[in-house]
mmCIF file of C-alpha atoms and ligand atoms in Angstrom:
data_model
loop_
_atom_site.group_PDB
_atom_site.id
_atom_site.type_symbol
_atom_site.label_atom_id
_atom_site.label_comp_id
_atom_site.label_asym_id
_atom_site.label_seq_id
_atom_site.Cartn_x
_atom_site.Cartn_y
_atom_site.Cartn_z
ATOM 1 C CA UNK A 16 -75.326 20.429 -32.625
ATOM 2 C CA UNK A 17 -79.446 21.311 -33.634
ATOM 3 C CA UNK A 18 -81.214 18.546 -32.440
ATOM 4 C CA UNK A 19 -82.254 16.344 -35.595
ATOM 5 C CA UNK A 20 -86.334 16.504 -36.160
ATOM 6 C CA UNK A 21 -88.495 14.141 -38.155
ATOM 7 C CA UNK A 22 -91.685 15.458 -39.077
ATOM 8 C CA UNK A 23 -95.051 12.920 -39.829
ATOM 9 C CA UNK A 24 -97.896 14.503 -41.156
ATOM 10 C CA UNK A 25 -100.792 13.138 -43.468
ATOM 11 C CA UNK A 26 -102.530 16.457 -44.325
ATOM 12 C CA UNK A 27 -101.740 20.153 -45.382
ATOM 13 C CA UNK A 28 -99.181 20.754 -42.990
ATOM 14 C CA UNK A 29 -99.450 24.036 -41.302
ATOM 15 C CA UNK A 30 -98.043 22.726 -37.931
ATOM 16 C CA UNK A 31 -94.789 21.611 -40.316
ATOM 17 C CA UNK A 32 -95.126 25.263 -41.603
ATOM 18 C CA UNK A 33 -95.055 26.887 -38.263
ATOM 19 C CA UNK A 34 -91.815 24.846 -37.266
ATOM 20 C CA UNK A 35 -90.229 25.961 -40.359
ATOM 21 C CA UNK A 36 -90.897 29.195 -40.066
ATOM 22 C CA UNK A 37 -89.820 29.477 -36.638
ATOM 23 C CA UNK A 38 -86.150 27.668 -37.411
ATOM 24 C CA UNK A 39 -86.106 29.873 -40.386
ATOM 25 C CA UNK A 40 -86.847 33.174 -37.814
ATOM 26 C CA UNK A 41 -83.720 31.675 -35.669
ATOM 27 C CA UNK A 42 -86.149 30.875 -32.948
ATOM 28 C CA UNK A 43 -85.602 26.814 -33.279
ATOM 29 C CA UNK A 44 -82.131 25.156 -32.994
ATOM 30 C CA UNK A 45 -83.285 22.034 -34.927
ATOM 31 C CA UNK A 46 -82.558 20.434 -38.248
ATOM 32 C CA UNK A 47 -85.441 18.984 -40.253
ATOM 33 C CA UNK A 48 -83.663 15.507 -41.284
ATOM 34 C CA UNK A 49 -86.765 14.382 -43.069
ATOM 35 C CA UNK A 50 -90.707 15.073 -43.590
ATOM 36 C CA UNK A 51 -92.393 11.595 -43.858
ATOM 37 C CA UNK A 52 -96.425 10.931 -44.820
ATOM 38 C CA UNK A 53 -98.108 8.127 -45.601
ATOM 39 C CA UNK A 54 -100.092 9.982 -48.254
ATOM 40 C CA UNK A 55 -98.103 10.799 -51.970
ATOM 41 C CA UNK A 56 -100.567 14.424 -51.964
ATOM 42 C CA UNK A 57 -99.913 15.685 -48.284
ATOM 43 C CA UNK A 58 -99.555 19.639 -48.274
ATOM 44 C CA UNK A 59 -96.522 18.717 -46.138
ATOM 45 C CA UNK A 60 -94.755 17.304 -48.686
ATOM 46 C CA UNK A 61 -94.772 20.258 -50.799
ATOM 47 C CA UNK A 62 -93.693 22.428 -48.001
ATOM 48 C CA UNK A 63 -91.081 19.817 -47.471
ATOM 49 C CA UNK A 64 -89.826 20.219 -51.105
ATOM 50 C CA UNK A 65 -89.788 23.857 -51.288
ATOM 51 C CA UNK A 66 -87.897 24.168 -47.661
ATOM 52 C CA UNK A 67 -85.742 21.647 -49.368
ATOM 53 C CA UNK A 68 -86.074 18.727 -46.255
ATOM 54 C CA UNK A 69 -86.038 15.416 -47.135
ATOM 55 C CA UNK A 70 -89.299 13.830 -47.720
ATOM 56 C CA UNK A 71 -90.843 10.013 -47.770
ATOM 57 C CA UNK A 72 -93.632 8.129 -48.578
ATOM 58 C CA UNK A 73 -94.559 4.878 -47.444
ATOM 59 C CA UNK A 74 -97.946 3.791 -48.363
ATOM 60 C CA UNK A 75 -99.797 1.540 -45.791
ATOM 61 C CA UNK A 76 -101.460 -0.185 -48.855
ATOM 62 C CA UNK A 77 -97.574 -1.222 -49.704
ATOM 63 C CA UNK A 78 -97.304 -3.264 -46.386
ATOM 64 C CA UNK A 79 -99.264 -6.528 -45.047
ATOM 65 C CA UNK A 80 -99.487 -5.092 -41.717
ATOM 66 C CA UNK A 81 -99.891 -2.142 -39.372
ATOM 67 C CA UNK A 82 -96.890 -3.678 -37.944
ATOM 68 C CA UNK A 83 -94.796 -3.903 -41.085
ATOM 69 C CA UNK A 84 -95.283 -0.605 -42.038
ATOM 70 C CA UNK A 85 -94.705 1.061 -38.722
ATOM 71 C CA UNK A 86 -91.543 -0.904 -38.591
ATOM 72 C CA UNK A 87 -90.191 0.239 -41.736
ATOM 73 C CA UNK A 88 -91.001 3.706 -40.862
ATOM 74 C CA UNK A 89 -88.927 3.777 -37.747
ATOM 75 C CA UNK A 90 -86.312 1.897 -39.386
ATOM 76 C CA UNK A 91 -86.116 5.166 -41.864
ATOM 77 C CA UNK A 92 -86.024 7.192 -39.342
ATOM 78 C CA UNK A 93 -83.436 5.653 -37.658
ATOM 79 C CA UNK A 94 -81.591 5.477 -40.543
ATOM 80 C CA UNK A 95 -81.649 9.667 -40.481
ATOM 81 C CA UNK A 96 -80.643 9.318 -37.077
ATOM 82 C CA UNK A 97 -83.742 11.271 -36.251
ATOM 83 C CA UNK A 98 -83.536 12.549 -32.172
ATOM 84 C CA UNK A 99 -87.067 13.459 -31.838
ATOM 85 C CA UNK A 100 -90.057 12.793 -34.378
ATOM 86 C CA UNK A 101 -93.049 14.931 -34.070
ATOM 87 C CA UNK A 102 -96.459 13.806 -35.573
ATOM 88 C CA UNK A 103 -98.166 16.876 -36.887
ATOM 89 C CA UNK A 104 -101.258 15.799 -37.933
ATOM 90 C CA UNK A 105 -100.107 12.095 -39.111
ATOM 91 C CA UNK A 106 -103.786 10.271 -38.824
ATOM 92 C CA UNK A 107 -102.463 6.688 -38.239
ATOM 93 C CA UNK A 108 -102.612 4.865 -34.711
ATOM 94 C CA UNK A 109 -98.955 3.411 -34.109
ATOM 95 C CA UNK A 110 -97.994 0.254 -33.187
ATOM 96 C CA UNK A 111 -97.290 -0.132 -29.539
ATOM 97 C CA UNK A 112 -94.307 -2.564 -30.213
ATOM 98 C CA UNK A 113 -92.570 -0.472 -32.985
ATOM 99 C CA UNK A 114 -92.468 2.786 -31.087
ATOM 100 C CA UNK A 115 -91.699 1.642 -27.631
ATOM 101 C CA UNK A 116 -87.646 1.952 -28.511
ATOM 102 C CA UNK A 117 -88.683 5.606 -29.202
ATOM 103 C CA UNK A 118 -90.382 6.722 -25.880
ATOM 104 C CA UNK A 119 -89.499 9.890 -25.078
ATOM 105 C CA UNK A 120 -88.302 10.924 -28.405
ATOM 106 C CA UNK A 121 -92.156 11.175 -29.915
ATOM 107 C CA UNK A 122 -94.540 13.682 -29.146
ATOM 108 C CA UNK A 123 -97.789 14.265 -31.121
ATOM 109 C CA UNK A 124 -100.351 17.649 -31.298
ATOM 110 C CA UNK A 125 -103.560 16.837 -30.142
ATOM 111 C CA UNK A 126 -106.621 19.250 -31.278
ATOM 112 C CA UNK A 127 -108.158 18.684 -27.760
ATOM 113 C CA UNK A 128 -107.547 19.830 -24.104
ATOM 114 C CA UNK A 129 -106.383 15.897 -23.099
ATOM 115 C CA UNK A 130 -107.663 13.708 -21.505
ATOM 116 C CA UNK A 131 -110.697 15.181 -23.189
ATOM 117 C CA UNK A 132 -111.640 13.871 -26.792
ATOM 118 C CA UNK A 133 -109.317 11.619 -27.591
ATOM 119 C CA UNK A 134 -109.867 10.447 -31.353
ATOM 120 C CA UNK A 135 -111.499 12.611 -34.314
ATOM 121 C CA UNK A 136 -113.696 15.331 -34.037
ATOM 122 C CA UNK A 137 -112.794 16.881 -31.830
ATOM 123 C CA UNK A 138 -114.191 20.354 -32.216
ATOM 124 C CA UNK A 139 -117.743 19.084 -33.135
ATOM 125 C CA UNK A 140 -117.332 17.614 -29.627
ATOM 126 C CA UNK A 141 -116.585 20.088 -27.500
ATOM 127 C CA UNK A 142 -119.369 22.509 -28.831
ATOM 128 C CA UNK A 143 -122.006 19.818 -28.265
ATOM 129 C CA UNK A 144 -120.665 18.947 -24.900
ATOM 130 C CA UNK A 145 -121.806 22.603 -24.691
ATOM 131 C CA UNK A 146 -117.772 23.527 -23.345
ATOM 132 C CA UNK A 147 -116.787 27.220 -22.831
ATOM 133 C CA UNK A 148 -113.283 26.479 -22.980
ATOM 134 C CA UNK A 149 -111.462 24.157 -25.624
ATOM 135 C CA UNK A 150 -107.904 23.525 -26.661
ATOM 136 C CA UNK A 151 -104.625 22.178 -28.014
ATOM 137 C CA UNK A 152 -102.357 19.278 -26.323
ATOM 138 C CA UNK A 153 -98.796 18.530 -26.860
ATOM 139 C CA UNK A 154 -98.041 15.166 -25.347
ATOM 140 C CA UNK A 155 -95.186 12.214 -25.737
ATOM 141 C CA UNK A 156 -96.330 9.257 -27.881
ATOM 142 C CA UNK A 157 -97.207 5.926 -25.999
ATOM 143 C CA UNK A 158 -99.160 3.240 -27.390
ATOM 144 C CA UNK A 159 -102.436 4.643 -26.226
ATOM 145 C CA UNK A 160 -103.794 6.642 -28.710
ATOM 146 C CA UNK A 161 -103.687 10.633 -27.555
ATOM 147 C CA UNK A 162 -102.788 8.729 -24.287
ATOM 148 C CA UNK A 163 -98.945 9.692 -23.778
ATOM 149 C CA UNK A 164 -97.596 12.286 -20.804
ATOM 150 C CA UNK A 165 -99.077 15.815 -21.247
ATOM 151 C CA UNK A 166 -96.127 18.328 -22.075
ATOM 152 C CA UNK A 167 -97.622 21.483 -23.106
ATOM 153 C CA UNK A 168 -101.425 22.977 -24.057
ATOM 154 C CA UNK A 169 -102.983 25.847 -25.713
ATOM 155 C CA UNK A 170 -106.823 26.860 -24.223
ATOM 156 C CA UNK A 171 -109.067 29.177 -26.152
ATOM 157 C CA UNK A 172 -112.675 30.169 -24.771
ATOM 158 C CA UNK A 173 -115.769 28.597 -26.945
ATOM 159 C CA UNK A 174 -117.374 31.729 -28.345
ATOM 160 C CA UNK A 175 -121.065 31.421 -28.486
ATOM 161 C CA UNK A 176 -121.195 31.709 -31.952
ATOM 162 C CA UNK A 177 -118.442 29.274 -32.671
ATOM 163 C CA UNK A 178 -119.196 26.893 -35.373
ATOM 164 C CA UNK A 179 -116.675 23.671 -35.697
ATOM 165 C CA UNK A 180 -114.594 25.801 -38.711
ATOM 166 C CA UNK A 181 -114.212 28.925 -36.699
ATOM 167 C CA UNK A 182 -113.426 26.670 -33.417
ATOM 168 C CA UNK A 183 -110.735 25.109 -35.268
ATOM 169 C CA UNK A 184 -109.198 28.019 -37.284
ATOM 170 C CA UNK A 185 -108.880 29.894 -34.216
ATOM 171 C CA UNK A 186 -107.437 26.872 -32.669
ATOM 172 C CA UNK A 187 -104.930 26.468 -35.616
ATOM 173 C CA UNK A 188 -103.537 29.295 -34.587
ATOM 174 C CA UNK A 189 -102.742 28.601 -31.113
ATOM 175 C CA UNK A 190 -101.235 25.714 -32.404
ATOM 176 C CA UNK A 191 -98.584 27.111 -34.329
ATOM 177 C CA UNK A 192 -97.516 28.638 -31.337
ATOM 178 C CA UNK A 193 -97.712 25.549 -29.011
ATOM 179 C CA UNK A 194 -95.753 23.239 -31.226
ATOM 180 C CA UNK A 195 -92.813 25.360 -32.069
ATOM 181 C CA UNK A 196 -92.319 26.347 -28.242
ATOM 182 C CA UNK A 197 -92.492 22.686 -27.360
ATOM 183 C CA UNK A 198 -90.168 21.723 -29.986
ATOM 184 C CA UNK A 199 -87.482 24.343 -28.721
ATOM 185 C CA UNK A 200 -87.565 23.143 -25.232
ATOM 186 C CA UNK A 201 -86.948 19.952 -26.025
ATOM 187 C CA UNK A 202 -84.302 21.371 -28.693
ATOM 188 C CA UNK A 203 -83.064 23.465 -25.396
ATOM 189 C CA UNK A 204 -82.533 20.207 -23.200
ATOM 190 C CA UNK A 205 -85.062 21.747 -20.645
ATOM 191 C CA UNK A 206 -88.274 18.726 -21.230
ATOM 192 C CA UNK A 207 -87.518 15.643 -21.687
ATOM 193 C CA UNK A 208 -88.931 12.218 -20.457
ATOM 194 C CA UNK A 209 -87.568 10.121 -17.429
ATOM 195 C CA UNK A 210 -88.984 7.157 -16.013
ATOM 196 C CA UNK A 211 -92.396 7.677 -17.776
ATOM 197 C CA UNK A 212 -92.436 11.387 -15.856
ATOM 198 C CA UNK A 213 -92.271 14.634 -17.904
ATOM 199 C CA UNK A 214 -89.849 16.836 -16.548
ATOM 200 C CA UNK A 215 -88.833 20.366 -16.792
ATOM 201 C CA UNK A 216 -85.316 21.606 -15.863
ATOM 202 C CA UNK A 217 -84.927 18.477 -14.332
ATOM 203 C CA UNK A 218 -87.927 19.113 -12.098
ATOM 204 C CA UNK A 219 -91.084 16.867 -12.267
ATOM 205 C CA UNK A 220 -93.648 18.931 -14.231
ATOM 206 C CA UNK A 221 -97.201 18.251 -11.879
ATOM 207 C CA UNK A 222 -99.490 19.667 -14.906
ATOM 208 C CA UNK A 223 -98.673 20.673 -18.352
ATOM 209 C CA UNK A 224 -96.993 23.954 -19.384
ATOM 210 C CA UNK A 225 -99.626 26.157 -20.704
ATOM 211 C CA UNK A 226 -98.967 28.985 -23.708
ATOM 212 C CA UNK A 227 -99.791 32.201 -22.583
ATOM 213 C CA UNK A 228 -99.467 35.621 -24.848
ATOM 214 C CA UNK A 229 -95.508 35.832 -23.885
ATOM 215 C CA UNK A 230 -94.934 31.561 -25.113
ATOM 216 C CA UNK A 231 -94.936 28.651 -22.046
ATOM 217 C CA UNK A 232 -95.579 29.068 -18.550
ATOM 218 C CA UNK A 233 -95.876 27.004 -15.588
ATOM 219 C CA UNK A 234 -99.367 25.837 -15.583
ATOM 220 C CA UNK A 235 -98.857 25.271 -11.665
ATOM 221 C CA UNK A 236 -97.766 28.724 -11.028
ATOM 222 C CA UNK A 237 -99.743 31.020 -13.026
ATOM 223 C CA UNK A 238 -97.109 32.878 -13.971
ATOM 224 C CA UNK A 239 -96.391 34.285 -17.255
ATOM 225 C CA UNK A 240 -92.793 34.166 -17.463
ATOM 226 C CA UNK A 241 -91.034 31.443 -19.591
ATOM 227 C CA UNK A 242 -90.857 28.149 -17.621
HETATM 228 C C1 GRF B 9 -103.925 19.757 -36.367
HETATM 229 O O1 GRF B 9 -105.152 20.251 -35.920
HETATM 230 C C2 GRF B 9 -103.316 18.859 -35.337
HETATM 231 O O2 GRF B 9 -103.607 19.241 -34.024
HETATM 232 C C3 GRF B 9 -103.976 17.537 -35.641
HETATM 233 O O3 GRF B 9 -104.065 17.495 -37.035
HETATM 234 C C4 GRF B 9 -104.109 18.821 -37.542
HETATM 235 C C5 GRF B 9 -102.994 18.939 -38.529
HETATM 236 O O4 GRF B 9 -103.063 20.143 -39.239
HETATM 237 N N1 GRF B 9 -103.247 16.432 -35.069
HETATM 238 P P1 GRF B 9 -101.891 20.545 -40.218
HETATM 239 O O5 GRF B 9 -101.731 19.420 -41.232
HETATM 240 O O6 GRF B 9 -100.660 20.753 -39.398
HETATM 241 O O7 GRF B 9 -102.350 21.821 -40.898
#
């Protein structure tokens, strides 16, 4: 059986785009039970619509707490008996209590190399910090914010005329290649969560995979060949 996905985004969606694109290749043995945002014009919506996935709107302004509306989010996506949920640019902090049935089924991409630059901004920050090297982070969801287990990143070298758009289109990119390849191994069985660890084919992972031209490797190893 494809693992059942829930997608959370806020924005235009391209992350949501890559996964699509890469189940509709044959590539990703998920199925998209629902797209959810908390904003009615979210590009990922649209792409929802047109790859004919479910979508949902809840509005914060429609709840009297951070609390109440996380709660009846998770209760929806219960509801779609939704196995993983991947936040793809949904720009809300989550509350610690209503996601702490769903640890290890959450995982979030992070426009940083993590631990660095948690929060917003993050490619303004690393070109002031004056960084050659910057990045993408896939991680499981705890109630830290960008704080969760690191599962997978992306690292692309700071080009000295890099301005924050270039940084983050080229970024973007490596993105749409992280996600998806994190998403299938999960998909595949071969990372999951246990006891707060992330492991990989059952093995402890000691740092997180890292993409490489050929998809994940073992960022341990060096090697190039799938984990
Ligand atoms: C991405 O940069 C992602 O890393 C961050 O939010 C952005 C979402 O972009 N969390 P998109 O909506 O997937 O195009």
């Amino acid at each position: 059986m494809p693992l059942r996905v829930a997608v959370l985004a806020s924005g235009r969606g391209s992350n949501l785009g890559a996964l699509i694109a890469t189940r509709d290749a044959g590539r990703l043995p998920v199925q998209f039970v629902r797209v959810g945002s908390d904003k009615p014009d979210a590009g990922a919506l649209a792409l929802a619509r047109t790859a004919g996935i479910p979508e949902m709107v809840l509005e914060p302004a429609d709840f009297p707490s951070r609390a109440d509306y996380d709660r009846a989010l998770f209760a929806r996506l219960a509801d779609d008996r939704a196995e993983l949920v991947v936040l793809a640019g949904f720009m809300r902090v989550l509350d610690g209590d209503a996601i702490a049935p769903w640890t290890g089924r959450i995982i979030n991409i992070h426009p940083s190399l993590l631990p660095k630059y948690r929060g917003l901004h993050t490619h303004r920050r690393a070109l002031r910090a004056g960084d050659t090297e910057h990045g993408a982070s896939v991680h499981y969801v705890s109630a830290e914010l960008d704080g969760g287990p690191l599962i997978a990143q992306a690292r692309i070298p700071i080009l000295p005329d890099d301005d924050e758009d270039a940084l983050a289109a080229r970024l973007l990119h490596q993105e749409h290649r992280l996600l998806p390849a994190v998403v299938q191994l999960i998909a595949s069985g071969r990372i999951a969560l246990r006891g707060g660890q992330v492991q990989c084919d059952g093995q402890p992972l000691p740092v997180p995979l890292q993409l490489g031209v050929d998809g994940l490797h073992s960022g341990a190893s060096g090697h190039t060949s799938a984990p």
